[in-house]
Each structure stands twice: as C-alpha cells, then as structure tokens.
CSV table of C-alpha atoms and ligand atoms in Angstrom, one decimal:
chain,number,residue,atom,x,y,z
A,892,LYS,CA,42.8,-123.8,167.8
A,893,LYS,CA,40.4,-121.1,166.7
A,894,ALA,CA,36.8,-122.1,165.7
A,895,GLU,CA,36.4,-123.0,162.0
A,896,LYS,CA,32.9,-121.6,161.8
A,897,GLY,CA,31.0,-118.6,163.1
A,898,VAL,CA,28.5,-119.0,165.9
A,899,CYS,CA,25.7,-119.4,163.3
A,900,GLY,CA,27.7,-122.0,161.3
A,901,ALA,CA,29.0,-119.7,158.6
A,902,THR,CA,32.2,-121.0,157.1
A,903,ALA,CA,35.3,-118.9,156.5
A,904,ASP,CA,34.4,-118.8,152.8
A,905,VAL,CA,30.9,-117.5,153.5
A,906,ILE,CA,32.3,-114.8,155.9
A,907,VAL,CA,35.0,-113.7,153.5
A,908,ALA,CA,32.5,-113.6,150.6
A,909,ARG,CA,30.0,-111.6,152.6
A,910,ASN,CA,32.7,-109.0,153.6
A,911,PHE,CA,33.9,-108.8,150.0
A,912,ALA,CA,30.4,-108.4,148.7
A,913,ARG,CA,29.8,-105.5,151.1
A,914,MET,CA,32.9,-103.8,149.9
A,915,VAL,CA,31.6,-104.2,146.3
A,916,ALA,CA,28.3,-102.7,147.4
A,917,GLY,CA,30.1,-99.8,149.0
A,918,GLY,CA,32.2,-99.0,146.0
A,919,ALA,CA,29.3,-99.5,143.5
A,920,ALA,CA,27.0,-97.3,145.6
A,921,SER,CA,29.6,-94.5,145.8
A,922,HIS,CA,30.5,-94.4,142.1
A,923,SER,CA,26.9,-94.7,141.2
A,924,ASP,CA,25.6,-92.1,143.6
A,925,HIS,CA,28.1,-89.8,141.9
A,926,GLY,CA,26.5,-90.7,138.6
A,927,ARG,CA,23.1,-90.0,140.0
A,928,ASP,CA,24.2,-86.5,141.1
A,929,ILE,CA,25.6,-85.7,137.7
A,930,ALA,CA,22.4,-86.9,136.0
A,931,THR,CA,20.3,-84.8,138.5
A,932,THR,CA,22.4,-81.7,137.6
A,933,VAL,CA,21.6,-82.3,133.9
A,934,LEU,CA,17.9,-82.7,134.7
A,935,HIS,CA,17.9,-79.5,136.9
A,936,LEU,CA,19.7,-77.7,134.1
A,937,ALA,CA,17.1,-78.8,131.6
A,938,GLU,CA,14.4,-77.6,134.0
A,939,GLY,CA,16.0,-74.2,134.3
A,940,LYS,CA,16.9,-74.7,138.0
A,941,VAL,CA,20.7,-74.3,137.7
A,942,PRO,CA,21.4,-71.7,135.0
A,943,ASP,CA,25.1,-71.5,135.9
A,944,PHE,CA,25.7,-74.8,134.1
A,945,GLU,CA,25.4,-75.4,130.4
A,946,ILE,CA,25.4,-78.2,127.9
A,947,LYS,CA,29.0,-78.0,126.7
A,948,ASP,CA,28.9,-81.0,124.4
A,949,PRO,CA,25.5,-81.0,122.6
A,950,GLU,CA,26.7,-83.5,120.0
A,951,LYS,CA,27.6,-86.0,122.6
A,952,LEU,CA,24.2,-85.5,124.2
A,953,LYS,CA,22.5,-86.2,120.9
A,954,ARG,CA,24.6,-89.4,120.4
A,955,LEU,CA,23.6,-90.6,123.9
A,956,ALA,CA,20.0,-89.8,123.1
A,957,VAL,CA,20.1,-91.9,119.9
A,958,GLU,CA,21.8,-94.7,121.9
A,959,CYS,CA,18.8,-94.6,124.4
A,960,GLY,CA,16.3,-94.5,121.5
A,961,ILE,CA,15.3,-90.9,122.2
A,962,GLU,CA,14.2,-88.7,119.3
A,963,THR,CA,16.6,-85.8,118.5
A,964,ASN,CA,15.3,-84.4,115.2
A,965,ASP,CA,14.1,-80.8,115.5
A,966,ARG,CA,14.1,-80.9,119.2
A,967,ASP,CA,15.3,-78.3,121.7
A,968,ILE,CA,18.6,-79.4,123.3
A,969,MET,CA,17.2,-78.9,126.8
A,970,ASP,CA,14.2,-81.2,125.9
A,971,ILE,CA,16.7,-83.8,124.8
A,972,ALA,CA,18.8,-83.3,128.0
A,973,ARG,CA,15.7,-83.7,130.1
A,974,GLU,CA,14.8,-87.0,128.5
A,975,VAL,CA,18.4,-88.4,128.6
A,976,ALA,CA,18.8,-87.4,132.2
A,977,GLY,CA,15.4,-89.1,133.0
A,978,ARG,CA,16.5,-92.3,131.2
A,979,ALA,CA,19.8,-92.3,133.1
A,980,LEU,CA,18.0,-91.7,136.5
A,981,GLY,CA,15.5,-94.4,135.5
A,982,ASP,CA,18.4,-97.0,135.4
A,983,PHE,CA,18.8,-96.5,139.2
A,984,GLY,CA,15.3,-97.4,140.2
A,985,GLN,CA,14.7,-100.0,137.4
A,986,GLN,CA,13.5,-103.4,138.7
A,987,GLU,CA,13.6,-105.5,135.6
A,988,GLY,CA,15.2,-105.4,132.1
A,989,GLU,CA,18.7,-104.1,131.2
A,990,LEU,CA,20.6,-100.8,131.6
A,991,ALA,CA,20.7,-98.2,128.9
A,992,PHE,CA,24.4,-98.3,128.1
A,993,ILE,CA,24.8,-102.1,128.4
A,994,GLY,CA,24.2,-102.2,124.7
A,995,ARG,CA,27.8,-101.2,124.2
A,996,ALA,CA,29.1,-104.5,125.5
A,997,PRO,CA,29.9,-107.2,122.9
A,998,GLU,CA,27.0,-109.5,122.0
A,999,LYS,CA,28.8,-112.6,123.2
A,1000,THR,CA,29.7,-111.1,126.5
A,1001,LYS,CA,26.1,-110.0,127.0
A,1002,GLU,CA,24.9,-113.5,126.2
A,1003,MET,CA,27.2,-114.9,128.8
A,1004,TRP,CA,26.1,-112.4,131.4
A,1005,ARG,CA,22.4,-113.3,130.7
A,1006,GLU,CA,23.1,-117.0,130.9
A,1007,GLU,CA,25.1,-116.7,134.1
A,1008,GLY,CA,22.7,-114.3,135.8
A,1009,PHE,CA,25.2,-111.5,135.9
A,1010,MET,CA,23.2,-109.0,133.8
A,1011,PRO,CA,22.3,-106.1,136.1
A,1012,ARG,CA,18.6,-105.2,136.2
A,1013,GLY,CA,18.8,-101.8,138.0
A,1014,ILE,CA,21.7,-100.0,139.7
A,1015,ASP,CA,20.1,-99.5,143.1
A,1016,ARG,CA,18.5,-102.9,143.1
A,1017,GLU,CA,21.7,-104.8,142.8
A,1018,VAL,CA,23.4,-102.8,145.5
A,1019,VAL,CA,20.4,-103.3,147.9
A,1020,GLU,CA,20.4,-107.0,147.1
A,1021,VAL,CA,24.0,-107.3,148.1
A,1022,MET,CA,23.1,-105.8,151.5
A,1023,HIS,CA,20.1,-108.1,151.8
A,1024,ARG,CA,22.0,-111.3,150.8
A,1025,THR,CA,24.9,-110.5,153.2
A,1026,HIS,CA,22.6,-109.7,156.2
A,1027,ILE,CA,22.6,-112.4,158.9
A,1028,GLY,CA,21.5,-115.8,157.7
A,1029,VAL,CA,20.5,-115.0,154.1
A,1030,ASP,CA,22.8,-116.1,151.3
A,1031,ASN,CA,25.0,-118.8,152.8
A,1032,ASP,CA,26.6,-120.1,149.7
A,1033,TYR,CA,29.9,-118.2,149.0
A,1034,GLN,CA,29.8,-118.8,145.3
A,1035,ASN,CA,26.3,-117.4,145.1
A,1036,ILE,CA,27.3,-114.3,147.0
A,1037,ILE,CA,30.3,-113.7,144.7
A,1038,ARG,CA,28.2,-114.2,141.7
A,1039,HIS,CA,25.8,-111.5,142.8
A,1040,SER,CA,28.8,-109.2,143.6
A,1041,ILE,CA,29.7,-109.5,139.9
A,1042,ARG,CA,26.2,-108.3,139.0
A,1043,ALA,CA,26.4,-105.4,141.4
A,1044,SER,CA,29.9,-104.5,139.9
A,1045,LEU,CA,28.5,-104.5,136.4
A,1046,ALA,CA,25.6,-102.3,137.5
A,1047,ASP,CA,28.2,-99.8,138.6
A,1048,GLY,CA,30.6,-100.1,135.6
A,1049,TRP,CA,27.9,-100.2,132.9
A,1050,GLY,CA,25.5,-98.1,134.9
A,1051,GLY,CA,26.4,-95.5,137.5
A,1052,SER,CA,30.0,-95.0,136.5
A,1053,MET,CA,29.3,-94.9,132.8
A,1054,ILE,CA,26.4,-92.4,133.4
A,1055,ALA,CA,28.8,-90.2,135.5
A,1056,THR,CA,31.5,-90.3,132.7
A,1057,ASP,CA,29.2,-89.6,129.8
A,1058,LEU,CA,27.0,-87.0,131.4
A,1059,SER,CA,30.1,-85.2,132.8
A,1060,ASP,CA,31.3,-84.8,129.2
A,1061,VAL,CA,27.9,-83.4,128.2
A,1062,LEU,CA,27.9,-80.9,131.1
A,1063,PHE,CA,31.6,-79.9,131.1
A,1064,GLY,CA,32.8,-80.8,127.6
A,1065,SER,CA,34.5,-83.9,126.3
A,1066,PRO,CA,38.2,-83.9,127.2
A,1067,LYS,CA,40.9,-83.3,124.6
A,1068,PRO,CA,44.6,-84.0,124.9
A,1069,ILE,CA,46.1,-81.2,126.9
A,1070,ARG,CA,49.5,-80.4,128.5
A,1071,ALA,CA,49.8,-79.8,132.3
A,1072,ARG,CA,52.0,-80.6,135.3
A,1073,ALA,CA,51.7,-83.0,138.2
A,1074,ASN,CA,53.1,-83.2,141.7
A,1075,ILE,CA,53.2,-81.1,144.8
A,1076,GLY,CA,55.9,-78.8,143.4
A,1077,VAL,CA,53.1,-77.0,141.4
A,1078,LEU,CA,52.1,-75.2,144.6
A,1079,LYS,CA,53.3,-71.6,144.6
A,1080,ASP,CA,54.6,-69.8,147.7
A,1081,ASP,CA,53.6,-66.3,146.4
A,1082,GLU,CA,50.1,-67.1,145.1
A,1083,VAL,CA,46.8,-68.0,146.7
A,1084,ASN,CA,46.8,-71.8,146.6
A,1085,ILE,CA,43.4,-73.5,146.4
A,1086,ILE,CA,43.1,-77.3,146.3
A,1087,VAL,CA,39.9,-79.1,145.1
A,1088,HIS,CA,39.8,-82.6,146.4
A,1089,GLY,CA,37.2,-85.3,145.9
A,1090,HIS,CA,35.3,-86.5,142.9
A,1091,ASP,CA,32.5,-84.4,141.6
A,1092,PRO,CA,33.2,-82.0,138.7
A,1093,THR,CA,30.0,-80.0,139.4
A,1094,LEU,CA,32.1,-78.4,142.2
A,1095,SER,CA,35.6,-78.4,140.7
A,1096,ASP,CA,34.6,-77.2,137.3
A,1097,MET,CA,32.8,-74.2,138.8
A,1098,ILE,CA,35.8,-73.4,141.1
A,1099,VAL,CA,37.8,-73.2,137.8
A,1100,ARG,CA,35.4,-70.6,136.6
A,1101,ALA,CA,35.6,-68.7,139.8
A,1102,VAL,CA,39.4,-68.5,140.0
A,1103,ARG,CA,39.5,-67.2,136.4
A,1104,ASP,CA,37.1,-64.3,137.3
A,1105,PRO,CA,39.0,-61.0,136.7
A,1106,GLU,CA,37.4,-59.4,139.8
A,1107,LEU,CA,38.7,-62.2,142.1
A,1108,ARG,CA,42.2,-62.1,140.4
A,1109,LYS,CA,42.3,-58.4,141.1
A,1110,GLU,CA,41.4,-59.0,144.8
A,1111,ALA,CA,44.2,-61.6,145.0
A,1112,LEU,CA,46.7,-59.1,143.6
A,1113,GLU,CA,45.5,-56.5,146.1
A,1114,ALA,CA,46.0,-59.0,148.9
A,1115,GLY,CA,49.7,-59.2,147.9
A,1116,ALA,CA,49.5,-62.5,145.9
A,1117,LYS,CA,50.9,-62.8,142.4
A,1118,GLY,CA,47.8,-64.7,141.3
A,1119,ILE,CA,45.5,-67.6,142.2
A,1120,ASN,CA,46.9,-71.0,141.8
A,1121,LEU,CA,44.3,-73.8,141.6
A,1122,GLY,CA,45.3,-77.5,141.8
A,1123,GLY,CA,43.6,-80.8,142.3
A,1124,ILE,CA,44.0,-83.9,144.4
A,1125,CYS,CA,42.5,-87.3,143.6
A,1126,CYS,CA,39.9,-88.0,140.9
A,1127,THR,CA,38.4,-84.5,140.8
A,1128,ALA,CA,41.9,-83.4,139.9
A,1129,ASN,CA,41.7,-85.5,136.7
A,1130,GLU,CA,38.4,-83.9,135.8
A,1131,ILE,CA,39.7,-80.4,135.7
A,1132,LEU,CA,43.1,-81.5,134.4
A,1133,MET,CA,41.7,-83.1,131.2
A,1134,ARG,CA,39.2,-80.3,130.6
A,1135,HIS,CA,41.2,-77.2,131.6
A,1136,GLY,CA,44.8,-78.2,132.1
A,1137,ILE,CA,44.7,-77.4,135.8
A,1138,PRO,CA,47.8,-79.0,137.5
A,1139,VAL,CA,47.5,-82.0,139.7
A,1140,ILE,CA,49.0,-81.6,143.1
A,1141,GLY,CA,48.9,-85.2,144.0
A,1142,ASN,CA,46.9,-88.3,144.7
A,1143,HIS,CA,45.3,-89.9,147.7
A,1144,LEU,CA,48.3,-90.2,150.0
A,1145,GLN,CA,49.4,-86.6,149.3
A,1146,GLN,CA,46.4,-84.8,150.7
A,1147,GLU,CA,47.9,-84.3,154.1
A,1148,LEU,CA,51.4,-83.5,152.6
A,1149,ALA,CA,49.9,-80.7,150.5
A,1150,ILE,CA,48.7,-79.0,153.7
A,1151,VAL,CA,52.0,-79.7,155.6
A,1152,THR,CA,53.8,-77.5,153.0
A,1153,GLY,CA,52.2,-74.6,154.7
A,1154,ALA,CA,51.3,-73.2,151.3
A,1155,THR,CA,47.8,-74.4,150.9
A,1156,ASP,CA,45.4,-71.6,151.8
A,1157,LEU,CA,42.2,-73.5,151.3
A,1158,MET,CA,41.2,-77.0,150.5
A,1159,VAL,CA,37.6,-77.5,149.2
A,1160,VAL,CA,36.2,-81.0,149.2
A,1161,ASP,CA,33.1,-82.8,148.1
A,1162,VAL,CA,32.8,-86.6,148.4
A,1163,GLN,CA,35.1,-89.7,148.6
A,1164,CYS,CA,38.7,-90.3,149.5
A,1165,ILE,CA,39.0,-87.3,151.8
A,1166,PHE,CA,40.8,-88.1,155.1
A,1167,PRO,CA,39.1,-86.9,158.3
A,1168,SER,CA,42.7,-86.0,159.4
A,1169,VAL,CA,42.9,-83.0,157.0
A,1170,VAL,CA,40.8,-80.9,159.4
A,1171,GLU,CA,43.2,-81.5,162.3
A,1172,ILE,CA,46.3,-81.0,160.2
A,1173,ALA,CA,44.9,-77.8,158.7
A,1174,LYS,CA,44.7,-76.4,162.2
A,1175,CYS,CA,48.5,-76.4,162.5
A,1176,PHE,CA,48.6,-74.0,159.5
A,1177,ASP,CA,46.5,-71.2,158.1
A,1178,THR,CA,44.6,-73.6,155.8
A,1179,GLU,CA,40.8,-73.6,155.7
A,1180,ILE,CA,39.0,-76.8,155.0
A,1181,ILE,CA,35.6,-76.3,153.3
A,1182,THR,CA,33.2,-79.2,152.9
A,1183,THR,CA,30.4,-78.8,150.4
A,1184,SER,CA,28.2,-81.9,150.3
A,1185,PRO,CA,25.4,-82.6,152.8
A,1186,LYS,CA,26.5,-86.2,152.4
A,1187,ALA,CA,30.1,-85.6,153.6
A,1188,LYS,CA,30.4,-83.3,156.6
A,1189,PHE,CA,33.6,-83.1,158.7
A,1190,THR,CA,33.6,-82.2,162.3
A,1191,GLY,CA,35.6,-79.0,162.7
A,1192,ALA,CA,35.5,-77.9,159.0
A,1193,THR,CA,33.5,-75.1,157.4
A,1194,PHE,CA,30.4,-76.4,155.7
A,1195,ILE,CA,29.1,-74.5,152.7
A,1196,ASP,CA,26.0,-76.1,151.2
A,1197,TYR,CA,27.0,-76.1,147.5
A,1198,GLU,CA,24.2,-78.4,146.5
A,1199,HIS,CA,21.4,-76.1,147.5
A,1200,GLY,CA,23.1,-72.8,146.8
A,1201,ASP,CA,23.9,-70.8,143.6
A,1202,PRO,CA,27.0,-72.7,142.3
A,1203,LEU,CA,29.0,-69.8,140.8
A,1204,THR,CA,28.2,-67.4,143.7
A,1205,THR,CA,29.2,-70.1,146.2
A,1206,SER,CA,32.4,-70.9,144.3
A,1207,LYS,CA,33.3,-67.2,144.4
A,1208,GLU,CA,32.7,-67.1,148.1
A,1209,ILE,CA,35.1,-70.1,148.5
A,1210,VAL,CA,37.8,-68.3,146.5
A,1211,ARG,CA,37.3,-65.1,148.6
A,1212,ASN,CA,37.8,-67.2,151.7
A,1213,ALA,CA,41.1,-68.5,150.2
A,1214,ILE,CA,42.3,-64.9,149.6
A,1215,GLU,CA,41.6,-64.0,153.2
A,1216,ARG,CA,43.6,-67.1,154.3
A,1217,PHE,CA,46.5,-66.0,152.0
A,1218,LYS,CA,46.6,-62.7,153.9
A,1219,MET,CA,47.1,-64.6,157.1
A,1220,ARG,CA,49.8,-66.8,155.6
A,1221,LYS,CA,51.7,-64.6,153.2
A,1222,ASN,CA,54.8,-63.8,155.3
A,1223,LYS,CA,55.2,-67.2,156.9
A,1224,LYS,CA,57.7,-69.8,155.9
A,1225,THR,CA,56.5,-72.6,153.5
A,1226,GLN,CA,58.2,-75.8,152.5
A,1227,ILE,CA,57.2,-76.8,149.0
A,1228,PRO,CA,59.1,-79.7,147.4
A,1229,GLN,CA,60.3,-78.7,144.0
A,1230,GLU,CA,59.2,-81.9,142.2
A,1231,SER,CA,56.8,-81.7,139.3
A,1232,GLN,CA,56.5,-83.4,135.9
A,1233,ASP,CA,55.1,-82.6,132.5
A,1234,LEU,CA,52.2,-84.7,131.3
A,1235,ILE,CA,49.7,-85.0,128.5
A,1236,ALA,CA,46.2,-86.2,129.5
A,1237,GLY,CA,42.7,-86.1,128.1
A,1238,PHE,CA,42.7,-89.1,125.7
A,1239,THR,CA,39.3,-90.7,125.5
A,1240,ALA,CA,37.8,-93.7,123.7
A,1241,GLU,CA,36.2,-91.2,121.3
A,1242,ASN,CA,39.1,-88.9,120.6
A,1243,THR,CA,41.8,-91.6,120.4
A,1244,PHE,CA,40.1,-92.8,117.1
A,1245,HIS,CA,41.2,-89.5,115.6
A,1246,PHE,CA,44.9,-89.8,116.7
A,1247,LEU,CA,45.1,-93.4,115.4
A,1248,GLY,CA,43.3,-92.8,112.1
A,1249,GLY,CA,44.2,-89.3,111.3
A,1250,ARG,CA,41.9,-86.3,110.9
A,1251,TYR,CA,39.7,-87.5,108.2
A,1252,ARG,CA,39.6,-91.3,108.9
A,1253,ALA,CA,38.8,-91.9,112.6
A,1254,THR,CA,39.6,-95.6,113.1
A,1255,TYR,CA,41.3,-98.0,115.5
A,1256,ARG,CA,42.9,-99.7,112.5
A,1257,PRO,CA,46.5,-98.8,113.2
A,1258,LEU,CA,46.0,-100.2,116.7
A,1259,ASN,CA,44.3,-103.3,115.4
A,1260,ASN,CA,46.9,-103.9,112.8
A,1261,ALA,CA,49.7,-103.5,115.3
A,1262,ILE,CA,48.0,-106.2,117.4
A,1263,ILE,CA,47.4,-108.5,114.5
A,1264,GLU,CA,51.0,-108.1,113.3
A,1265,GLY,CA,52.2,-108.9,116.8
A,1266,ARG,CA,53.9,-105.5,117.4
A,1267,LEU,CA,51.5,-104.8,120.2
A,1268,ARG,CA,50.4,-107.4,122.6
A,1269,GLY,CA,47.2,-105.6,123.6
A,1270,ALA,CA,45.9,-102.8,125.8
A,1271,ALA,CA,45.5,-103.0,129.6
A,1272,ALA,CA,43.7,-100.7,132.0
A,1273,VAL,CA,45.5,-99.9,135.3
A,1274,VAL,CA,43.2,-98.0,137.7
A,1275,GLY,CA,42.7,-97.3,141.3
A,1276,CYS,CA,44.0,-96.2,144.6
A,1277,ASN,CA,47.1,-96.2,146.8
A,1278,ASN,CA,47.3,-98.2,150.0
A,1279,PRO,CA,49.2,-96.7,153.0
A,1280,GLY,CA,50.6,-100.2,153.7
A,1281,ILE,CA,52.8,-100.1,150.6
A,1282,THR,CA,55.2,-97.4,149.3
A,1283,GLN,CA,53.2,-94.7,147.7
A,1284,ASP,CA,52.7,-95.3,143.9
A,1285,TYR,CA,55.1,-98.2,143.8
A,1286,ASN,CA,52.6,-100.8,142.5
A,1287,HIS,CA,51.1,-98.6,139.9
A,1288,VAL,CA,54.4,-97.5,138.4
A,1289,VAL,CA,56.0,-101.0,138.5
A,1290,ILE,CA,53.0,-102.7,136.9
A,1291,ALA,CA,52.7,-99.9,134.2
A,1292,ARG,CA,56.4,-100.1,133.3
A,1293,GLU,CA,56.3,-103.9,133.0
A,1294,LEU,CA,53.3,-103.7,130.7
A,1295,LEU,CA,55.0,-101.1,128.5
A,1296,ARG,CA,58.2,-103.2,128.4
A,1297,HIS,CA,56.1,-106.1,127.1
A,1298,ASP,CA,54.4,-103.9,124.3
A,1299,VAL,CA,51.1,-103.4,126.1
A,1300,LEU,CA,49.4,-100.0,125.6
A,1301,VAL,CA,48.2,-98.8,129.0
A,1302,VAL,CA,45.1,-96.8,129.8
A,1303,GLU,CA,44.7,-95.3,133.2
A,1304,THR,CA,42.5,-93.2,135.5
A,1305,GLY,CA,42.3,-92.3,139.1
A,1306,CYS,CA,45.3,-92.2,141.4
A,1307,SER,CA,47.0,-94.7,139.2
A,1308,ALA,CA,47.2,-92.1,136.4
A,1309,ILE,CA,48.4,-89.5,138.8
A,1310,ALA,CA,51.1,-91.9,140.1
A,1311,CYS,CA,52.4,-92.5,136.6
A,1312,ALA,CA,52.1,-88.8,135.7
A,1313,LYS,CA,54.5,-88.0,138.6
A,1314,TYR,CA,57.0,-90.4,137.2
A,1315,GLY,CA,56.8,-88.9,133.7
A,1316,LEU,CA,55.1,-91.8,132.1
A,1317,LEU,CA,52.3,-89.7,130.6
A,1318,THR,CA,54.5,-88.1,128.0
A,1319,PRO,CA,55.3,-89.2,124.4
A,1320,GLU,CA,59.0,-89.3,125.4
A,1321,ALA,CA,58.3,-92.1,128.0
A,1322,ALA,CA,57.8,-94.5,125.1
A,1323,MET,CA,61.5,-94.1,124.1
A,1324,GLU,CA,62.6,-95.0,127.6
A,1325,TYR,CA,60.1,-97.6,128.8
A,1326,ALA,CA,58.2,-99.1,125.9
A,1327,GLY,CA,59.1,-102.3,124.0
A,1328,GLU,CA,60.0,-102.0,120.4
A,1329,GLY,CA,56.5,-102.6,119.0
A,1330,LEU,CA,54.8,-100.2,121.3
A,1331,ARG,CA,57.5,-97.6,120.8
A,1332,GLU,CA,56.9,-97.7,117.0
A,1333,VAL,CA,53.2,-97.1,117.4
A,1334,CYS,CA,53.6,-94.3,119.9
A,1335,GLU,CA,56.2,-92.6,117.7
A,1336,ALA,CA,54.1,-93.0,114.5
A,1337,VAL,CA,51.0,-91.5,116.2
A,1338,GLY,CA,52.7,-89.2,118.7
A,1339,ILE,CA,50.9,-90.4,121.8
A,1340,PRO,CA,52.3,-91.3,125.2
A,1341,PRO,CA,52.5,-95.0,126.0
A,1342,ILE,CA,50.0,-94.5,128.8
A,1343,LEU,CA,46.8,-92.7,127.9
B,2687,SF4,S1,41.7,-93.6,142.6
B,2687,SF4,FE1,40.9,-94.3,144.5
B,2687,SF4,S2,42.0,-93.1,146.1
B,2687,SF4,FE2,42.3,-92.1,144.1
B,2687,SF4,S3,40.7,-90.6,144.1
B,2687,SF4,FE3,39.9,-92.4,143.0
B,2687,SF4,S4,38.8,-93.6,144.4
B,2687,SF4,FE4,40.1,-92.2,145.6
C-alpha cells in the first residue's frame, strides 16, 4: 500500500490543491503578463517611443478613462493614453484596494467576493502569494489554498486578461463582424505562406501591415509567388482574424501539421502555446522558425528581438525572410489538405448590442426577452485549449452542439472558437442545422451565428 501522506505529513488533498494552485498561478501569470506588455506598448506609444503604433479606437480609450475616473475633456489623446496605461500598469503592483475594471462586476457578486476574501488586491500580488502559500510547509489547508486560487484567477480575469483585451482594442481597433475562412486548406502552394503563432497582437498586427506592403508584394511576385498568404495559429490567429479577416490555419494541435504540409515558408512566434518541436520539424522542410520575444527563445530557431527593435522594419525583415524561403521551396511537392470552412467572427460585448437592438437602439432587450419568454435558456462561454490525449476538437464541438440543441447561445474564444469554426458552427446557417427552435428563431431574426 502506498503512503497516504507525504514525508512532511501533507495529505493528498493538500498536495493536489498545491499543484492545482500552481497551475492557476502559471495561467494567471501568463495571461496577465500579456496584458502588461500591451499596456506597456500603449504607454510607450504615448511617450513617443513606438511611433509605428497608433490609437485605433480613441472612443474606447476615452470610455476606459472615464471608467477609471480619468479626466478626458479637452485633453490630448496621448495624455489620456498615458494615464490609462499607467492606471492599468498600477493594477499589477497594487498592494491593497480593488482593480480598476472590477467595477464592471455585479454589485452582489462583488459583495460576495469581499465577504469571502476572493476580491483581488493586485495582479502580481495574488500570483506571488500562490507561489508563497504552496511553497514547502506554508498553507497546509487545502480549502484555504483553493480559496486563494480563486482570488488569483479573478486577478487574471478582471485584471490582466481584461487589460489585454481592452487595450488591444484601443491599439488595434475594436473588432467588427467579418467573414473569413478557417482550417489548414487556406495554405496556398503557389504563394509565400507565413504563419503567425502565439498570442500577442503587437507582433501579428504589424506582420499584417508588412504583408500588405506593395514593395514586399512586388518582391514576392518577382520571386515567382502569386502573392503573400498570411494565416494564424492559436489565439493570435483570432486577433488578426477579427480585425483584418486574416484566415485561421488552425489551433494548438495543428501547429506541427501546418509545417508538415511542406507549404509553410516561415512561422513567426511570440509567447505561449508554441511547441518546442516545431524547430525540429521545420528542419525537415524549408520552413524558417523565427522567435521574437526575449521571454521565449527556442534552441535552433532564429531569434529577432522584436521588443527592442523598430516594429514595422522588423516585420518587413521577417516577411523578406519568408520570400527567401519560398524561393528554396517553390518547385518542391507540398501536401495541403483541402479542408477549410467559412466563418463570421468579431462579435464583442459592445457590438452585439447593435445587432440585437438595431442601428439606433443598442440594447440586449431581444436577448433578455427571449430568455424571459423561455425561448432561450441562456448564454454559455466555451473557451480554451485542446489536449493531445483526446481526439482533436472533439470536446469543444460536442459541448457546443449540445448547448445549441438546448437553446443556449454560445460565446467562444481561443482554440475552442477555432475548433467550432472548422466545423462550420460560426456561420448563421449553423443555427438552422444545430440550434433548438428558440435559439434558431433569435439567430434568424437578428442574422447572427449561434456561436459568437
Ligand atoms: S486556447 Fe489554449 S491552446 Fe489555444 S492558443 Fe489559447 S491558450 Fe493556447
């Protein structure tokens, strides 16, 4: 019989709680550090240090400023940006009080969080405290460990992740519904294929600008390509999909497969979800792997310091590398699966109001009425990743279809959204096939897909 306790006396509950809490800390730290990077870019823009970027959604910036209690009247937009970025960055190091965007949560929920000790005080503080509590011989009460994990998760969701989302809209523009295609069949044998993979739109959005540069398109034509084909993998794919209609090549478990087609000339990555194996696999083909973040270097890959370089110039350099790789690859055989699907993406909490309420009366009323009348049973978020232990996309698609069948409107992001996009569920037509009667009525009346 195996020992029931660790050598220090820790029970299985304590050990499991500690391991779980450290996973929470890892996830919260990663999402939130992404938010910190976006806020830092806004600050640097306001200070004139990164002129290649711009404030694409000044109205949203002003709304965020008002939410944070920052004066907006008669102020230069860059002054406002500096102060909003400063407030966002302040949430990371804050020791006491509440986060800037926590005010969005319902009052009752906030009361409960305060009473239960779940209200996050500062983003970094809660993550560091998880690491302290789960260090040897500190928090030895599994319930207490889990309770603090909740606080760290809320620091991410209402702090780092929310900052990343909102300030990305400010920097790159708020998404609008847009048509595109998803799946590996969007690769093109006769074009320079570039894949952006990872999470941070400060890289992927600038690569979009670079591939649209007429000079570079001319260079691609001169190299014998019919054009430059940009696609995305993982969450950064969603960023450029919903803002520019760039096709999604796939989600997490397709990163190696995209290279194995032999058609990927260059894969440029930043942070999170990038397999170390892509470097080895790329060596079997003419694919170049470029890493760009000092936080995420890969042995054997080309490192270009995007963070400390000039973003547009660096992005153009990356595109030129891809054109060189195309020259090496152009007469070789490729194997690109034909599958790809139409989709509509880019629905946000802000713009969905307009679809539901019409152009002049932005409101959630049609949605609320449908719920009150029992035609809709609610809305559910399905988010997250794939696990190589389970058939790719299976869970996401099965769960989403079941929810639709039971008249639940689904909102998605991450690899889950990409999974459902590949199965054609992000189209208005999907409501006809998969939605229950009540949800189908709402989707038909408003003209939205059953999964947003
Ligand atoms: S959903 Fe998960 S696996 Fe997919 S890109 Fe995001 S974090 Fe990575």
